[in-house]
Tab-separated table of C-alpha atoms and ligand atoms in Angstrom:
chain	number	residue	atom	x	y	z
A	1	UNK	CA	83.206	95.388	21.247
A	2	UNK	CA	84.129	97.488	24.317
A	3	UNK	CA	82.876	95.833	27.500
A	4	UNK	CA	83.233	98.813	29.861
A	5	UNK	CA	82.925	102.527	29.164
A	6	UNK	CA	83.310	105.739	31.127
A	7	UNK	CA	80.705	108.508	30.690
A	8	UNK	CA	81.289	111.681	32.685
A	9	UNK	CA	81.920	110.495	36.270
A	10	UNK	CA	80.468	106.989	35.915
A	11	UNK	CA	81.635	103.577	34.755
A	12	UNK	CA	79.299	101.263	32.850
A	13	UNK	CA	79.646	97.654	31.745
A	14	UNK	CA	77.916	95.858	28.907
A	15	UNK	CA	74.678	94.106	29.807
A	16	UNK	CA	73.008	93.216	26.498
A	17	UNK	CA	74.733	93.268	23.114
A	18	UNK	CA	72.981	94.767	20.093
A	19	UNK	CA	72.424	91.361	18.437
A	20	UNK	CA	70.509	90.044	21.469
A	21	UNK	CA	68.382	93.199	21.733
A	22	UNK	CA	67.542	93.183	18.044
A	23	UNK	CA	66.695	89.480	17.970
A	24	UNK	CA	64.138	90.099	20.729
A	25	UNK	CA	62.750	93.165	18.919
A	26	UNK	CA	62.170	90.989	15.843
A	27	UNK	CA	60.179	88.533	17.987
A	28	UNK	CA	58.052	91.389	19.343
A	29	UNK	CA	57.511	92.635	15.772
A	30	UNK	CA	56.243	89.210	14.747
A	31	UNK	CA	53.848	89.026	17.695
A	32	UNK	CA	52.502	92.511	17.018
A	33	UNK	CA	52.147	91.833	13.288
A	34	UNK	CA	50.167	88.695	14.031
A	35	UNK	CA	47.926	90.386	16.620
A	36	UNK	CA	47.214	93.521	14.549
A	37	UNK	CA	46.987	92.145	10.986
A	38	UNK	CA	44.310	94.013	9.033
A	39	UNK	CA	43.742	96.723	11.687
A	40	UNK	CA	46.262	99.422	10.611
A	41	UNK	CA	47.495	100.242	14.139
A	42	UNK	CA	49.137	103.552	14.987
A	43	UNK	CA	52.385	103.418	16.984
A	44	UNK	CA	53.080	106.303	19.349
A	45	UNK	CA	56.815	106.347	20.077
A	46	UNK	CA	57.834	108.284	23.170
A	47	UNK	CA	60.897	110.485	22.541
A	48	UNK	CA	63.771	110.654	23.099
A	49	UNK	CA	64.608	107.220	24.424
A	50	UNK	CA	62.510	105.002	22.133
A	51	UNK	CA	63.907	106.164	18.789
A	52	UNK	CA	66.170	103.152	18.151
A	53	UNK	CA	63.606	100.649	19.460
A	54	UNK	CA	60.899	102.231	17.280
A	55	UNK	CA	63.108	102.178	14.164
A	56	UNK	CA	64.202	98.569	14.625
A	57	UNK	CA	60.672	97.364	15.456
A	58	UNK	CA	58.985	99.146	12.565
A	59	UNK	CA	61.514	97.791	10.047
A	60	UNK	CA	60.437	94.288	11.090
A	61	UNK	CA	56.664	94.931	10.867
A	62	UNK	CA	55.280	94.078	7.427
A	63	UNK	CA	51.595	94.895	8.106
A	64	UNK	CA	49.997	98.243	7.225
A	65	UNK	CA	50.569	100.695	10.095
A	66	UNK	CA	51.359	104.305	11.016
A	67	UNK	CA	53.868	105.806	13.427
A	68	UNK	CA	54.128	109.170	15.120
A	69	UNK	CA	56.439	110.539	17.816
A	70	UNK	CA	55.462	112.126	21.129
A	71	UNK	CA	57.238	113.855	23.951
A	72	UNK	CA	56.373	113.761	27.611
A	73	UNK	CA	56.807	116.863	29.760
A	74	UNK	CA	57.094	116.265	33.476
A	75	UNK	CA	56.870	119.128	35.931
A	76	UNK	CA	55.843	120.069	39.450
A	77	UNK	CA	52.597	122.040	39.080
A	78	UNK	CA	51.816	122.910	42.722
A	79	UNK	CA	52.734	121.390	46.087
A	80	UNK	CA	49.315	119.740	46.373
A	81	UNK	CA	48.961	118.345	42.837
A	82	UNK	CA	52.417	116.756	42.861
A	83	UNK	CA	54.205	115.887	39.629
A	84	UNK	CA	52.259	116.395	36.388
A	85	UNK	CA	53.081	114.418	33.269
A	86	UNK	CA	51.783	115.826	30.006
A	87	UNK	CA	51.807	114.215	26.556
A	88	UNK	CA	52.969	116.682	23.885
A	89	UNK	CA	52.849	116.585	20.105
A	90	UNK	CA	49.927	114.276	19.321
A	91	UNK	CA	48.295	115.765	16.216
A	92	UNK	CA	46.765	112.554	14.891
A	93	UNK	CA	43.182	111.646	15.819
A	94	UNK	CA	43.423	108.348	17.720
A	95	UNK	CA	39.688	108.032	18.373
A	96	UNK	CA	38.591	104.512	17.487
A	97	UNK	CA	42.150	103.554	16.414
A	98	UNK	CA	44.227	100.589	17.546
A	99	UNK	CA	47.059	102.313	19.419
A	100	UNK	CA	50.398	100.876	20.564
A	101	UNK	CA	52.669	103.008	22.758
A	102	UNK	CA	56.417	102.444	22.235
A	103	UNK	CA	58.545	103.168	25.306
A	104	UNK	CA	62.235	102.597	26.026
A	105	UNK	CA	62.030	101.564	29.680
A	106	UNK	CA	59.428	101.350	32.429
A	107	UNK	CA	60.911	102.047	35.842
A	108	UNK	CA	58.413	103.218	38.488
A	109	UNK	CA	55.632	103.038	35.889
A	110	UNK	CA	54.359	106.497	36.860
A	111	UNK	CA	55.154	108.057	33.467
A	112	UNK	CA	53.435	105.278	31.565
A	113	UNK	CA	50.380	105.322	33.845
A	114	UNK	CA	49.975	109.067	33.165
A	115	UNK	CA	50.492	108.678	29.407
A	116	UNK	CA	47.939	105.859	29.299
A	117	UNK	CA	45.331	107.877	31.152
A	118	UNK	CA	45.695	110.860	28.818
A	119	UNK	CA	45.508	108.727	25.684
A	120	UNK	CA	42.494	106.770	26.960
A	121	UNK	CA	40.635	110.087	27.292
A	122	UNK	CA	40.743	110.260	23.483
A	123	UNK	CA	38.825	106.967	23.205
A	124	UNK	CA	41.085	104.744	21.118
A	125	UNK	CA	39.581	101.404	20.084
A	126	UNK	CA	42.406	99.690	21.972
A	127	UNK	CA	45.571	100.794	23.738
A	128	UNK	CA	48.583	98.522	24.252
A	129	UNK	CA	52.090	99.120	25.582
A	130	UNK	CA	55.315	97.862	24.011
A	131	UNK	CA	58.386	98.559	26.139
A	132	UNK	CA	61.896	97.416	25.331
A	133	UNK	CA	62.938	97.203	28.985
A	134	UNK	CA	61.322	97.051	32.414
A	135	UNK	CA	62.649	97.006	35.983
A	136	UNK	CA	59.952	94.998	37.792
A	137	UNK	CA	61.374	95.713	41.259
A	138	UNK	CA	61.085	99.477	40.729
A	139	UNK	CA	57.370	99.456	39.837
A	140	UNK	CA	55.257	101.769	42.033
A	141	UNK	CA	51.960	101.513	40.200
A	142	UNK	CA	50.529	98.551	38.280
A	143	UNK	CA	51.262	98.729	34.534
A	144	UNK	CA	50.312	95.968	32.115
A	145	UNK	CA	52.939	95.682	29.360
A	146	UNK	CA	51.510	93.717	26.459
A	147	UNK	CA	54.837	93.488	24.596
A	148	UNK	CA	57.975	93.476	26.744
A	149	UNK	CA	61.531	93.032	25.499
A	150	UNK	CA	63.568	92.373	28.641
A	151	UNK	CA	63.186	92.473	32.421
A	152	UNK	CA	66.203	94.131	34.077
A	153	UNK	CA	67.488	94.363	37.612
A	154	UNK	CA	66.846	97.630	39.426
A	155	UNK	CA	69.976	99.528	38.315
A	156	UNK	CA	70.610	102.444	35.964
A	157	UNK	CA	71.175	101.469	32.324
A	158	UNK	CA	72.158	103.375	29.188
A	159	UNK	CA	72.680	102.859	25.479
A	160	UNK	CA	70.319	101.737	22.720
A	161	UNK	CA	68.501	105.083	22.945
A	162	UNK	CA	68.807	105.582	26.722
A	163	UNK	CA	71.044	108.366	28.022
A	164	UNK	CA	73.081	109.385	31.015
A	165	UNK	CA	72.946	113.168	31.314
A	166	UNK	CA	72.342	113.491	27.568
A	167	UNK	CA	75.127	111.108	26.559
A	168	UNK	CA	75.138	107.512	25.394
A	169	UNK	CA	71.923	107.301	23.340
A	170	UNK	CA	74.023	106.369	20.298
A	171	UNK	CA	75.586	103.279	21.893
A	172	UNK	CA	74.289	100.209	20.069
A	173	UNK	CA	74.594	97.879	23.096
A	174	UNK	CA	72.919	98.247	26.517
A	175	UNK	CA	75.200	99.135	29.454
A	176	UNK	CA	74.598	98.972	33.203
A	177	UNK	CA	76.102	101.123	35.939
A	178	UNK	CA	79.062	99.514	37.719
A	179	UNK	CA	78.879	99.641	41.529
B	201	LIG	P1	59.185	105.873	35.232
B	201	LIG	O1	58.104	106.919	35.235
B	201	LIG	O2	58.704	104.523	34.788
B	201	LIG	O3	59.888	105.807	36.559
B	201	LIG	O4	60.306	106.401	34.275
B	201	LIG	C1	60.314	106.198	32.931
B	201	LIG	C2	61.397	107.026	32.268
B	201	LIG	O5	62.547	107.246	33.117
B	201	LIG	C3	61.925	106.290	31.067
B	201	LIG	O6	61.179	106.579	29.912
B	201	LIG	C4	63.362	106.789	30.974
B	201	LIG	O7	63.383	107.983	30.231
B	201	LIG	C5	63.746	107.082	32.400
B	201	LIG	N1	64.506	105.967	32.987
B	201	LIG	C6	64.091	105.065	33.896
B	201	LIG	N2	65.046	104.178	34.211
B	201	LIG	C7	66.120	104.523	33.461
B	201	LIG	C8	67.452	103.970	33.323
B	201	LIG	O8	67.864	102.986	33.963
B	201	LIG	N3	68.275	104.604	32.452
B	201	LIG	C9	67.894	105.688	31.717
B	201	LIG	N4	68.800	106.206	30.891
B	201	LIG	N5	66.664	106.226	31.828
B	201	LIG	C10	65.780	105.647	32.678
């Protein structure tokens, strides 16, 4: 196992090995399976970053469920409206469904707050958030995370689905930026 890596101009060191991440994902899968037994929840995995988390979690969930994958587009609409976050690719009808959003990491929380608001407008029966990582110190808006993998310090991380400038999503451990 390599403990430090170089990607483009930056050096990263290992923070969480794959075995530790996947053990925690299994615990989350058990909690979710217990809480949602008999309800056939639909998981909405936010691309690109959550693809490994979603795959590992779903393999460990034995109850009946569905999964679909969404993208989030973030752009500056006008000076006055500020940044707009739009959920793309949801074809399934989530009205009256038990919905669980799968996210890689919650940083400021602004993306998740916007996603939540747009999904709530479609009147799901319930809406929960499962995030593999969170940086509590970076939070700028309150976000309740029903299923959280790990709290991290407020530094840039990559690996296990998360990228640096497009690279590193394939790394099976989580790395943190070296100062
Ligand atoms: P937020 O709106 O919570 O600030 O940002 C959420 C998104 O920013 C995440 O889904 C992720 O794509 C990206 N992000 C936030 N922190 C990190 C990080 O430390 N590393 C990487 N690779 N992406 C991050």
